[in-house]
XYZ file of C-alpha atoms in Angstrom:
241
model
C 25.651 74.263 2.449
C 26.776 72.468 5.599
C 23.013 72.060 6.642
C 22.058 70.267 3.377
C 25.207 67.855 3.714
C 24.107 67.288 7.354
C 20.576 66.315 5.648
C 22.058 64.366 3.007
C 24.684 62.404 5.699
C 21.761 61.386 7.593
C 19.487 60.175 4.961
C 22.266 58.153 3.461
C 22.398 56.937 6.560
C 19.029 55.898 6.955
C 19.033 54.258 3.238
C 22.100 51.807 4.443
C 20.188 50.708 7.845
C 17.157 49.913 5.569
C 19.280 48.321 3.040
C 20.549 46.238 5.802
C 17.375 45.461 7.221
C 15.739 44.349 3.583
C 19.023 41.862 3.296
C 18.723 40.507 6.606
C 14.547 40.369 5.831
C 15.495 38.187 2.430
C 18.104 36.526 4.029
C 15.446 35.011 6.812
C 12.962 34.795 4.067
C 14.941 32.731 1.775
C 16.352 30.163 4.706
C 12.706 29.711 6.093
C 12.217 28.680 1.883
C 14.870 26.518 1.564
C 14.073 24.586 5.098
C 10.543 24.407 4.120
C 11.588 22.627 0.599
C 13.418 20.588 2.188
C 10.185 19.480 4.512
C 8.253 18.950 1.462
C 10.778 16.937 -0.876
C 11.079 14.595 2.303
C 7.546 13.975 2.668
C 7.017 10.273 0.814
C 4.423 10.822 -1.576
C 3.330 6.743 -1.865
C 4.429 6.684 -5.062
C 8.169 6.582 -7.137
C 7.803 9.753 -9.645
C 10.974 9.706 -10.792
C 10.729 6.620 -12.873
C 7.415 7.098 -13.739
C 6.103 8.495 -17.272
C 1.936 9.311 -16.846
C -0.431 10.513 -19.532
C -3.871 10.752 -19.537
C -6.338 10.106 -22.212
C -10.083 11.436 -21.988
C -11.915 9.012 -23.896
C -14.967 10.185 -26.148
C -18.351 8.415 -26.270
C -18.443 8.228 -30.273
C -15.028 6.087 -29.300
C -16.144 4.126 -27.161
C -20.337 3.623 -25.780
C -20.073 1.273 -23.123
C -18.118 -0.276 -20.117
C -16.496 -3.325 -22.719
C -15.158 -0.747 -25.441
C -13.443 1.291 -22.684
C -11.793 -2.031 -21.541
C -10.786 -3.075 -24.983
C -9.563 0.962 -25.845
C -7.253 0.742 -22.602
C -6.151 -2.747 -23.130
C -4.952 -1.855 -26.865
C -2.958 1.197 -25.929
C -1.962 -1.139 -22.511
C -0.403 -3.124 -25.123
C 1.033 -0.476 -27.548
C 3.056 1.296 -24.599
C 4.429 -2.079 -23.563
C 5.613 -2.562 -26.691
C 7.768 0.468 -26.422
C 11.797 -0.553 -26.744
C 12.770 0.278 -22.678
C 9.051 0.359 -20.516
C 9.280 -2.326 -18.015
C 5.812 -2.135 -16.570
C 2.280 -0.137 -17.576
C -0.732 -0.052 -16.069
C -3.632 2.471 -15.529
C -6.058 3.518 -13.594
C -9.119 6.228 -13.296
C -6.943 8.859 -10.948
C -3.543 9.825 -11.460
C -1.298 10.254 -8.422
C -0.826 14.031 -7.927
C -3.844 14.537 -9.896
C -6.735 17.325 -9.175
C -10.225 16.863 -8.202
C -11.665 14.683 -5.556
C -12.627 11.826 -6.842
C -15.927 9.501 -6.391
C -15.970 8.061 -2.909
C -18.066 6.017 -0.463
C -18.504 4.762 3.198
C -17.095 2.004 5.126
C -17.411 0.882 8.422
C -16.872 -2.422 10.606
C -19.510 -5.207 11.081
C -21.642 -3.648 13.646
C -20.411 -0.593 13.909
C -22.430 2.481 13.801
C -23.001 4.735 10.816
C -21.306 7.376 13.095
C -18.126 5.219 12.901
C -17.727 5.145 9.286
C -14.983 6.473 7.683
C -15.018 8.079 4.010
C -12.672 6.842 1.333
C -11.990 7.810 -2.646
C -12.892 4.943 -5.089
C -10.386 4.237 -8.098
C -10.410 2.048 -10.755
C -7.101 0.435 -11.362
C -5.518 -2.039 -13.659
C -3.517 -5.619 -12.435
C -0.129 -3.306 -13.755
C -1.374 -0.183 -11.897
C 0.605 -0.167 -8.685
C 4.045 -1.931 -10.091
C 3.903 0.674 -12.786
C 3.509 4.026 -10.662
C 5.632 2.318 -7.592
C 3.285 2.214 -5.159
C 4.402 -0.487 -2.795
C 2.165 -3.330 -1.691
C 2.011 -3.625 2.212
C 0.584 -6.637 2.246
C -1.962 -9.030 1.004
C -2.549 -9.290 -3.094
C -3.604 -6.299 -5.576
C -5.782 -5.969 -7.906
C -6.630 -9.047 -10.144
C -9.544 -8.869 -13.526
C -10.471 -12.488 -11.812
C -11.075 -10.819 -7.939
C -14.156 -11.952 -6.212
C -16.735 -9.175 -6.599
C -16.808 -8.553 -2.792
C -13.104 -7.955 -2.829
C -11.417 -4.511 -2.428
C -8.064 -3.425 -2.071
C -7.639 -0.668 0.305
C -4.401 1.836 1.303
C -2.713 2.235 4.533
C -4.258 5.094 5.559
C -7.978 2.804 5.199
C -6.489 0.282 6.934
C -5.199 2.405 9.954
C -8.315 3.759 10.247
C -10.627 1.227 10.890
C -7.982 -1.785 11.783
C -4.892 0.065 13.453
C -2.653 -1.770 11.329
C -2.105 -3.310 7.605
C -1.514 -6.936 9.010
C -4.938 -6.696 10.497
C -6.779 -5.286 7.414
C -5.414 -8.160 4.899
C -8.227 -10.352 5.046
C -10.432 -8.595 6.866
C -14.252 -7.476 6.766
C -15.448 -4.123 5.961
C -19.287 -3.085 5.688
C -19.773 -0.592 2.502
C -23.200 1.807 2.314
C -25.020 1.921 -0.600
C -28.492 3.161 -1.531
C -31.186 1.051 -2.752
C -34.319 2.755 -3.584
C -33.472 5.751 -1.015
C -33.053 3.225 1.537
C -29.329 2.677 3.038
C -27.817 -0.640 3.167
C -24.669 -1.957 4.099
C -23.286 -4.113 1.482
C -19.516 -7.011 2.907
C -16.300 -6.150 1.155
C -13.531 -8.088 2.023
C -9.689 -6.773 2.097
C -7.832 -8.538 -0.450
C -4.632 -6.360 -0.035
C -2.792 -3.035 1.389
C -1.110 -0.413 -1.093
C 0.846 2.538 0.272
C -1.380 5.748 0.303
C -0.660 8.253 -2.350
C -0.455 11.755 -1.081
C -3.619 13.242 -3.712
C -2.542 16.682 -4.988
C 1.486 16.797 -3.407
C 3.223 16.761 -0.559
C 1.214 19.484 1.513
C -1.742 17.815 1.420
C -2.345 14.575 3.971
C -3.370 11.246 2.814
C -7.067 9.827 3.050
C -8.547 6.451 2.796
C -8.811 5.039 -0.611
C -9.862 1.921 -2.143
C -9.248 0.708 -5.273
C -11.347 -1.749 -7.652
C -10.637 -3.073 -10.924
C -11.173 -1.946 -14.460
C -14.219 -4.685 -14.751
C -16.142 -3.044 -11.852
C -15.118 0.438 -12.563
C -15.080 1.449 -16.358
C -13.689 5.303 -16.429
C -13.409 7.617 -19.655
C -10.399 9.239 -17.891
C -7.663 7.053 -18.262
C -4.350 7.821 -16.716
C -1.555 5.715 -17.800
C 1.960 5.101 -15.647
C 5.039 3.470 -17.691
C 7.946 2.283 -15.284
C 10.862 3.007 -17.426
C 14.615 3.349 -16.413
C 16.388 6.506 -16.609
C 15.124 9.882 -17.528
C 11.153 9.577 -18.047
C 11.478 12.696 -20.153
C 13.358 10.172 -23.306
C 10.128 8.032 -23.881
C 7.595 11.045 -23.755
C 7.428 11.600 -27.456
C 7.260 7.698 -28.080
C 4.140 7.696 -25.695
């Protein structure tokens, strides 16, 4: 009998260190969490989500055939959200912030510069509202405009950085985009019109990338994301929406 309670004494002992260890292992575990929540939620995403209401409508092709009846389908429910009692701003575009998938893209480079120097960067179609609505800050120059020269692009910070070093430099200036033409690659002027803040694609773990954005008239998109800037809760105007 006093064998057994020696036995039992020591495995109860052995179940408290272990207990202790497991609380100190969660205790760790759920600091390291916190702290790295923290990181994240400080990490600007180039956008203002909390004021911001999105929803996304996949158009069909028996609703709409070509580029001019997606225009006129997005300008109608454009109009039909503003009209909403409360949303200060709407606007859309072709890619959602924090949405999936990458995207169409191309390459840009500086006058002269070799291919090798050319940077890649997402394409986006986005309305004149686009950018107030989501709160995506412009850095400088204009945004988008329907009336835009067709050699004008407006680019994010992280485009400009890369092949200017600043956004005061990009505003204005001249980019070289490649495009093929019967197999053969040609480098087509774009000029800067303006400078958006980039928006982190996907969330806050994920780093930002060139971009450039073009409007609705030069890039028609069945997927249509809509942002309303409203005030308060976004949550109130969902079912309106």
């Amino acid at each position: 009998r006093s064998g057994r309670t020696r036995r039992r004494a020591g495995v109860e002992q052995v179940l408290v260190v272990a207990q202790g260890a497991l609380a100190l292992v969660l205790l760790v575990g759920a600091s390291l969490t916190v702290r790295s929540l923290q990181r994240l939620a400080a990490v600007p995403l180039g956008f203002e989500p909390d004021a911001t209401l999105s929803l996304t409508v996949r158009v069909p092709a028996a609703e709409a055939e070509g580029a001019d009846e997606l225009l006129s389908f997005a300008r109608s429910v454009e109009g039909r959200l503003t009209g909403l009692a409360g949303v200060e701003r709407v606007g859309w575009t072709s890619r959602l912030p924090l949405s999936s998938g990458i995207g169409s893209g191309s390459r840009f480079r500086l006058p002269r510069a070799t291919e090798a120097d050319a940077i890649g960067s997402t394409v986006s179609m986005a309305s004149d509202g686009f950018f107030e609505a989501a709160g995506v800050a412009l850095l400088g120059g204009q945004g988008i405009d329907p009336a835009m020269a067709a050699d004008e692009i407006v680019v994010n910070q992280a485009f400009a950085d890369s092949l200017f070093g600043s956004v005061a430099a990009a505003v204005g200036g001249i980019v070289e985009e490649a495009q093929l033409n019967e197999g053969q690659l040609e480098w087509h002027p774009r000029r800067i019109r303006g400078v958006v803040a980039s928006v982190r694609p996907g969330g806050p773990r994920n780093g930002v990338r060139p971009a450039n954005y073009l409007p609705p008239e030069r890039w028609p998109s069945r997927e249509i994301g809509f942002a309303l800037r409203v005030p308060g809760n976004p949550s109130e105007w969902r079912a309106a929406a």
